[in-house]
């Protein structure tokens, strides 16, 4: 029985590892296996301990090989190295991405100013915000940010890129049938031009569905559990398919860039998923390059998953990659220091 369980778990683990190569619109089952990879890895580890206790060395080889194949995936979540030190000698820029959740729809402006102070403390040169809100109380956030970030590129509705360097060109990507969008800005950094993408892909829809269901229950409407599960699952599938299409759209534009690119934002998807693989393409995942510890960026609803990213062109060199645990949003901001010394003018 345990051997059957082991073989089944290992097969599903490999399906999950390659599930990110399957477009959810065509192969939903294999694409969704990616989301249970952490549980499958834990199951393999438990089974390995079981075989070792029984001294069944030949059967222990199955989970060992499976776990070894999972090392690249684990590297997108955990890096055991210490955080590289930045001695300030290497020229470069610090970029940050942060889903600020409308600044909590504050009416006094304190949260937006606290975030600005944090960006100053981290010496951020380029700041990409999702779910941005222009007005907090009777103040316009762009005006208060202008002293530190004199340049700004506004995307659709709640998307903005702030920069300490001149923005010479920009383009907006409003996705169809959704409020989510993306945009890029070409930034001139002392003669070196980079195209910076700020992306906010389709949400999962789970929280919204559960919120609607709780309101219905509060008003006395009876909802069958099976029906609720099917509704949540259906909404998640639709969101996953929408994200895959948006990722394809952005990947095509990224490949067409005449400048080195930096891609960052809230992808609303986990590492090794179709969206992650499509957005990454030939770029470098900054966390795998120079991050440290356990990387999670979404902190809402007691969930700790990585859905916010910074990728960069191979001509750039990562120096530091880290997050900050801030309580202003259900996301954590992600920061990356990038060296420009290998980039030609």
Short mmCIF file of C-alpha atoms in Angstrom, two decimals:
data_model
loop_
_atom_site.label_atom_id
_atom_site.label_comp_id
_atom_site.label_asym_id
_atom_site.label_seq_id
_atom_site.Cartn_x
_atom_site.Cartn_y
_atom_site.Cartn_z
CA UNK A 1 0.00 0.00 0.00
CA UNK A 2 2.78 2.43 0.92
CA UNK A 3 4.59 1.63 -2.30
CA UNK A 4 1.46 2.50 -4.30
CA UNK A 5 1.14 5.74 -2.32
CA UNK A 6 4.81 6.54 -2.97
CA UNK A 7 4.54 5.97 -6.72
CA UNK A 8 1.34 8.03 -6.90
CA UNK A 9 2.84 10.93 -4.93
CA UNK A 10 6.02 10.91 -7.03
CA UNK A 11 4.05 10.89 -10.29
CA UNK A 12 1.91 13.84 -9.19
CA UNK A 13 5.05 15.67 -8.03
CA UNK A 14 6.59 15.41 -11.49
CA UNK A 15 3.29 16.46 -13.05
CA UNK A 16 3.37 19.54 -10.80
CA UNK A 17 6.99 20.34 -11.68
CA UNK A 18 6.08 20.38 -15.38
CA UNK A 19 2.55 21.74 -14.86
CA UNK A 20 3.76 25.27 -15.47
CA UNK A 21 4.42 24.32 -19.09
CA UNK A 22 0.70 23.61 -19.60
CA UNK A 23 -1.60 26.44 -20.57
CA UNK A 24 -4.55 26.36 -18.11
CA UNK A 25 -6.93 27.04 -20.98
CA UNK A 26 -5.99 23.68 -22.54
CA UNK A 27 -4.84 21.51 -19.62
CA UNK A 28 -6.38 22.74 -16.40
CA UNK A 29 -5.67 19.64 -14.30
CA UNK A 30 -1.89 19.54 -14.85
CA UNK A 31 -1.63 23.33 -14.54
CA UNK A 32 -3.36 23.26 -11.15
CA UNK A 33 -1.07 20.53 -9.78
CA UNK A 34 1.56 23.27 -9.36
CA UNK A 35 -0.45 24.74 -6.50
CA UNK A 36 -0.13 21.62 -4.33
CA UNK A 37 3.59 21.09 -4.95
CA UNK A 38 4.55 22.07 -1.36
CA UNK A 39 2.20 19.38 0.01
CA UNK A 40 3.56 16.83 -2.45
CA UNK A 41 7.14 17.63 -1.45
CA UNK A 42 6.27 17.24 2.24
CA UNK A 43 4.58 13.92 1.45
CA UNK A 44 7.72 12.68 -0.31
CA UNK A 45 9.84 13.69 2.68
CA UNK A 46 7.54 11.81 5.08
CA UNK A 47 7.61 8.71 2.88
CA UNK A 48 11.40 8.92 2.67
CA UNK A 49 11.59 8.84 6.47
CA UNK A 50 9.23 5.85 6.46
CA UNK A 51 11.42 3.88 4.04
CA UNK A 52 14.57 4.75 5.98
CA UNK A 53 13.02 3.57 9.24
CA UNK A 54 12.13 0.26 7.59
CA UNK A 55 15.58 0.18 5.94
CA UNK A 56 14.00 -0.30 2.54
CA UNK A 57 16.88 1.38 0.76
CA UNK A 58 15.74 0.51 -2.76
CA UNK A 59 12.29 2.05 -2.20
CA UNK A 60 13.87 5.08 -0.48
CA UNK A 61 15.55 5.85 -3.81
CA UNK A 62 12.17 6.89 -5.26
CA UNK A 63 11.51 9.85 -2.90
CA UNK A 64 15.21 10.77 -2.92
CA UNK A 65 15.24 11.17 -6.71
CA UNK A 66 11.89 12.99 -6.57
CA UNK A 67 13.10 15.43 -3.92
CA UNK A 68 16.35 16.10 -5.78
CA UNK A 69 14.30 17.06 -8.84
CA UNK A 70 12.36 19.52 -6.65
CA UNK A 71 15.46 21.53 -5.69
CA UNK A 72 15.05 24.15 -8.48
CA UNK A 73 11.42 24.68 -7.42
CA UNK A 74 12.38 25.03 -3.76
CA UNK A 75 14.90 27.67 -4.83
CA UNK A 76 12.03 29.95 -5.89
CA UNK A 77 10.73 29.90 -2.30
CA UNK A 78 13.78 29.49 -0.06
CA UNK A 79 17.42 30.50 -0.41
CA UNK A 80 19.81 29.33 2.30
CA UNK A 81 22.50 31.91 1.54
CA UNK A 82 22.89 34.97 3.75
CA UNK A 83 21.69 38.26 2.26
CA UNK A 84 24.56 39.68 0.18
CA UNK A 85 25.92 42.93 1.57
CA UNK A 86 25.80 46.08 -0.52
CA UNK A 87 28.90 48.12 0.26
CA UNK A 88 27.68 50.91 -2.01
CA UNK A 89 30.70 50.66 -4.29
CA UNK A 90 28.85 49.06 -7.21
CA UNK A 91 26.81 51.46 -9.32
CA UNK A 92 23.19 50.57 -9.84
CA UNK A 93 19.59 51.28 -9.00
CA UNK A 94 17.15 50.02 -6.39
CA UNK A 95 13.72 49.09 -7.67
CA UNK A 96 10.67 48.26 -5.56
CA UNK A 97 7.25 46.80 -6.29
CA UNK A 98 4.33 47.10 -3.89
CA UNK A 99 0.62 46.37 -4.07
CA UNK A 100 -0.55 49.07 -1.65
CA UNK A 101 -4.24 47.97 -1.58
CA UNK A 102 -5.52 51.52 -2.14
CA UNK A 103 -3.60 52.66 0.95
CA UNK A 104 -6.39 51.06 2.98
CA UNK A 105 -8.69 53.75 1.51
CA UNK A 106 -7.37 56.04 4.22
CA UNK A 107 -8.78 59.51 4.73
CA UNK A 108 -5.80 61.12 6.48
CA UNK A 109 -2.84 60.30 4.22
CA UNK A 110 -0.67 58.74 6.92
CA UNK A 111 -0.21 55.35 5.23
CA UNK A 112 0.90 56.78 1.89
CA UNK A 113 3.41 59.03 3.66
CA UNK A 114 4.72 56.15 5.78
CA UNK A 115 5.27 54.14 2.60
CA UNK A 116 7.09 57.08 1.02
CA UNK A 117 9.32 57.30 4.11
CA UNK A 118 10.10 53.59 3.82
CA UNK A 119 11.06 54.02 0.16
CA UNK A 120 13.41 56.83 1.12
CA UNK A 121 14.97 54.69 3.85
CA UNK A 122 15.58 51.89 1.32
CA UNK A 123 17.01 54.39 -1.21
CA UNK A 124 14.54 53.33 -3.88
CA UNK A 125 15.15 54.81 -7.33
CA UNK A 126 12.18 53.29 -9.19
CA UNK A 127 8.90 52.43 -7.47
CA UNK A 128 6.12 50.39 -9.09
CA UNK A 129 2.78 50.53 -7.29
CA UNK A 130 -0.33 48.45 -7.90
CA UNK A 131 -3.79 49.28 -6.51
CA UNK A 132 -2.61 52.86 -6.18
CA UNK A 133 -5.00 55.59 -5.07
CA UNK A 134 -4.23 59.14 -6.09
CA UNK A 135 -6.10 60.99 -3.34
CA UNK A 136 -5.69 60.39 0.39
CA UNK A 137 -7.83 62.78 2.38
CA UNK A 138 -7.45 66.19 0.75
CA UNK A 139 -3.96 65.50 -0.62
CA UNK A 140 -2.79 64.13 -3.94
CA UNK A 141 -0.20 61.44 -3.40
CA UNK A 142 1.62 62.22 -6.63
CA UNK A 143 2.31 65.74 -5.36
CA UNK A 144 3.75 64.56 -2.05
CA UNK A 145 5.85 61.88 -3.81
CA UNK A 146 7.15 64.35 -6.39
CA UNK A 147 9.85 65.81 -4.12
CA UNK A 148 11.63 62.46 -3.89
CA UNK A 149 10.38 60.94 -7.17
CA UNK A 150 10.26 63.84 -9.66
CA UNK A 151 9.13 61.63 -12.55
CA UNK A 152 5.93 59.61 -12.80
CA UNK A 153 4.22 57.38 -15.36
CA UNK A 154 0.53 56.71 -14.80
CA UNK A 155 -1.02 53.54 -16.18
CA UNK A 156 -4.68 52.60 -16.14
CA UNK A 157 -6.55 53.72 -13.01
CA UNK A 158 -4.52 52.25 -10.15
CA UNK A 159 -1.09 51.67 -11.73
CA UNK A 160 1.85 54.04 -11.38
CA UNK A 161 5.64 54.08 -11.75
CA UNK A 162 7.58 56.68 -9.78
CA UNK A 163 11.19 57.38 -10.72
CA UNK A 164 14.12 59.50 -9.64
CA UNK A 165 15.40 59.36 -13.22
CA UNK A 166 13.77 60.80 -16.36
CA UNK A 167 10.97 58.79 -17.98
CA UNK A 168 11.28 59.21 -21.74
CA UNK A 169 8.52 56.91 -22.99
CA UNK A 170 5.62 54.84 -21.65
CA UNK A 171 2.83 52.54 -22.77
CA UNK A 172 -0.32 51.24 -21.12
CA UNK A 173 -1.87 47.74 -21.42
CA UNK A 174 -5.54 47.67 -20.30
CA UNK A 175 -6.56 44.01 -20.16
CA UNK A 176 -9.97 43.13 -21.57
CA UNK A 177 -13.00 42.56 -19.31
CA UNK A 178 -11.11 43.30 -16.07
CA UNK A 179 -9.88 46.17 -13.94
CA UNK A 180 -6.35 44.75 -13.93
CA UNK A 181 -3.71 46.13 -16.26
CA UNK A 182 -0.01 46.66 -16.91
CA UNK A 183 2.23 49.38 -18.26
CA UNK A 184 5.88 50.10 -18.90
CA UNK A 185 8.13 53.12 -18.80
CA UNK A 186 11.50 53.64 -20.46
CA UNK A 187 13.76 55.22 -17.87
CA UNK A 188 17.02 57.00 -18.71
CA UNK A 189 19.58 56.32 -15.99
CA UNK A 190 22.58 58.49 -16.76
CA UNK A 191 22.52 57.52 -20.42
CA UNK A 192 21.47 53.88 -19.87
CA UNK A 193 17.88 53.20 -20.86
CA UNK A 194 15.82 50.45 -19.28
CA UNK A 195 12.22 49.43 -19.91
CA UNK A 196 10.49 48.84 -16.57
CA UNK A 197 7.24 46.86 -16.56
CA UNK A 198 4.65 47.29 -13.82
CA UNK A 199 2.19 44.39 -13.95
CA UNK A 200 -0.99 43.53 -12.05
CA UNK A 201 -2.50 40.32 -13.40
CA UNK A 202 -5.98 38.92 -12.80
CA UNK A 203 -6.86 38.13 -9.20
CA UNK A 204 -7.78 34.65 -7.98
CA UNK A 205 -11.34 35.69 -7.10
CA UNK A 206 -11.44 33.46 -4.00
CA UNK A 207 -11.68 36.23 -1.42
CA UNK A 208 -14.33 38.05 -3.45
CA UNK A 209 -16.39 34.88 -3.82
CA UNK A 210 -16.20 34.06 -0.11
CA UNK A 211 -17.13 37.65 0.75
CA UNK A 212 -20.24 37.47 -1.44
CA UNK A 213 -21.13 34.10 0.10
CA UNK A 214 -20.75 35.43 3.66
CA UNK A 215 -22.99 38.39 2.86
CA UNK A 216 -25.61 36.03 1.44
CA UNK A 217 -25.49 33.87 4.57
CA UNK A 218 -25.79 36.97 6.75
CA UNK A 219 -29.02 37.90 4.96
CA UNK A 220 -30.47 34.43 5.55
CA UNK A 221 -29.82 32.93 2.12
CA UNK A 222 -28.92 29.26 2.42
CA UNK A 223 -25.93 28.17 0.32
CA UNK A 224 -25.14 24.52 -0.21
CA UNK A 225 -21.48 23.70 0.61
CA UNK A 226 -20.99 21.72 -2.58
CA UNK A 227 -22.39 24.57 -4.61
CA UNK A 228 -20.05 27.03 -2.85
CA UNK A 229 -17.01 24.84 -3.51
CA UNK A 230 -17.92 24.54 -7.20
CA UNK A 231 -18.45 28.30 -7.40
CA UNK A 232 -15.07 29.08 -5.77
CA UNK A 233 -13.29 26.50 -7.94
CA UNK A 234 -14.97 27.81 -11.08
CA UNK A 235 -14.00 31.40 -10.31
CA UNK A 236 -10.42 30.35 -9.62
CA UNK A 237 -10.23 28.49 -12.93
CA UNK A 238 -11.55 31.53 -14.80
CA UNK A 239 -9.00 33.76 -13.07
CA UNK A 240 -6.20 31.32 -13.88
CA UNK A 241 -7.16 31.22 -17.56
CA UNK A 242 -7.42 35.02 -17.67
CA UNK A 243 -3.98 35.42 -16.07
CA UNK A 244 -2.44 33.03 -18.59
CA UNK A 245 -3.75 35.13 -21.48
CA UNK A 246 -2.51 38.34 -19.88
CA UNK A 247 0.90 36.76 -19.27
CA UNK A 248 1.11 35.73 -22.93
CA UNK A 249 0.30 39.28 -23.98
CA UNK A 250 2.99 40.75 -21.75
CA UNK A 251 5.60 38.13 -22.71
CA UNK A 252 5.23 39.05 -26.38
CA UNK A 253 5.78 42.72 -25.60
CA UNK A 254 8.76 41.96 -23.34
CA UNK A 255 10.45 40.02 -26.14
CA UNK A 256 9.97 42.96 -28.52
CA UNK A 257 11.79 45.46 -26.27
CA UNK A 258 14.84 47.22 -27.72
CA UNK A 259 16.06 47.95 -24.20
CA UNK A 260 17.02 45.69 -21.29
CA UNK A 261 13.88 45.03 -19.26
CA UNK A 262 12.92 44.80 -15.61
CA UNK A 263 9.56 43.11 -14.99
CA UNK A 264 7.90 43.51 -11.63
CA UNK A 265 4.50 43.55 -10.03
CA UNK A 266 1.71 41.46 -8.57
CA UNK A 267 1.26 38.37 -10.76
CA UNK A 268 -1.33 36.77 -8.44
CA UNK A 269 0.29 33.40 -9.14
CA UNK A 270 2.84 31.10 -7.55
CA UNK A 271 6.33 30.10 -8.73
CA UNK A 272 6.52 27.39 -11.40
CA UNK A 273 3.00 28.17 -12.57
CA UNK A 274 2.25 28.85 -16.23
CA UNK A 275 2.09 32.58 -15.49
CA UNK A 276 5.44 32.53 -13.66
CA UNK A 277 7.19 30.59 -16.44
CA UNK A 278 5.66 32.74 -19.19
CA UNK A 279 6.54 36.05 -17.53
CA UNK A 280 10.03 34.83 -16.66
CA UNK A 281 10.93 33.62 -20.16
CA UNK A 282 14.67 34.25 -20.64
CA UNK A 283 14.83 36.69 -17.73
CA UNK A 284 16.37 36.09 -14.30
CA UNK A 285 14.33 35.64 -11.12
CA UNK A 286 15.98 38.14 -8.78
CA UNK A 287 15.24 36.13 -5.65
CA UNK A 288 16.96 33.01 -6.97
CA UNK A 289 19.93 35.13 -7.96
CA UNK A 290 20.60 37.10 -4.79
CA UNK A 291 17.73 36.61 -2.31
CA UNK A 292 17.87 35.03 1.12
CA UNK A 293 15.57 33.13 3.49
CA UNK A 294 11.92 32.27 2.89
CA UNK A 295 10.30 34.53 0.32
CA UNK A 296 6.59 35.21 0.70
CA UNK A 297 4.88 38.40 -0.40
CA UNK A 298 1.13 37.90 0.19
CA UNK A 299 0.27 38.02 3.85
CA UNK A 300 -3.52 38.31 3.86
CA UNK A 301 -5.92 35.79 5.39
CA UNK A 302 -3.14 33.90 7.18
CA UNK A 303 -1.71 32.90 3.81
CA UNK A 304 2.00 33.33 3.13
CA UNK A 305 2.71 32.80 -0.55
CA UNK A 306 4.97 34.38 -3.14
CA UNK A 307 2.98 36.19 -5.83
CA UNK A 308 4.95 39.46 -6.22
CA UNK A 309 8.14 39.37 -8.29
CA UNK A 310 11.05 41.25 -9.82
CA UNK A 311 12.64 39.71 -12.93
CA UNK A 312 15.44 41.31 -14.92
CA UNK A 313 17.42 41.09 -18.13
CA UNK A 314 20.57 38.96 -18.21
CA UNK A 315 22.65 42.03 -19.04
CA UNK A 316 21.93 43.37 -15.53
CA UNK A 317 23.43 41.99 -12.33
CA UNK A 318 21.49 41.39 -9.13
CA UNK A 319 23.11 42.64 -5.93
CA UNK A 320 20.34 42.34 -3.32
CA UNK A 321 16.77 41.04 -3.27
CA UNK A 322 14.57 41.22 -0.20
CA UNK A 323 11.12 42.04 1.16
CA UNK A 324 9.98 44.15 4.08
CA UNK A 325 7.25 42.98 6.46
CA UNK A 326 4.96 46.01 6.52
CA UNK A 327 1.38 46.11 7.76
CA UNK A 328 0.01 48.70 5.33
CA UNK A 329 -1.34 46.15 2.84
CA UNK A 330 -2.08 42.45 2.43
CA UNK A 331 1.12 42.36 0.35
CA UNK A 332 4.73 42.96 1.33
CA UNK A 333 6.92 45.28 -0.75
CA UNK A 334 9.77 43.65 -2.67
CA UNK A 335 13.11 45.43 -3.23
CA UNK A 336 16.02 44.70 -5.55
CA UNK A 337 19.36 46.39 -6.07
CA UNK A 338 20.58 45.95 -9.64
CA UNK A 339 24.06 46.68 -10.90
CA UNK A 340 24.42 48.46 -14.23
CA UNK A 341 28.17 48.13 -14.66
CA UNK A 342 27.81 45.33 -17.21
CA UNK A 343 25.36 47.28 -19.36
CA UNK A 344 26.71 49.16 -22.33
CA UNK A 345 25.65 52.72 -23.01
#
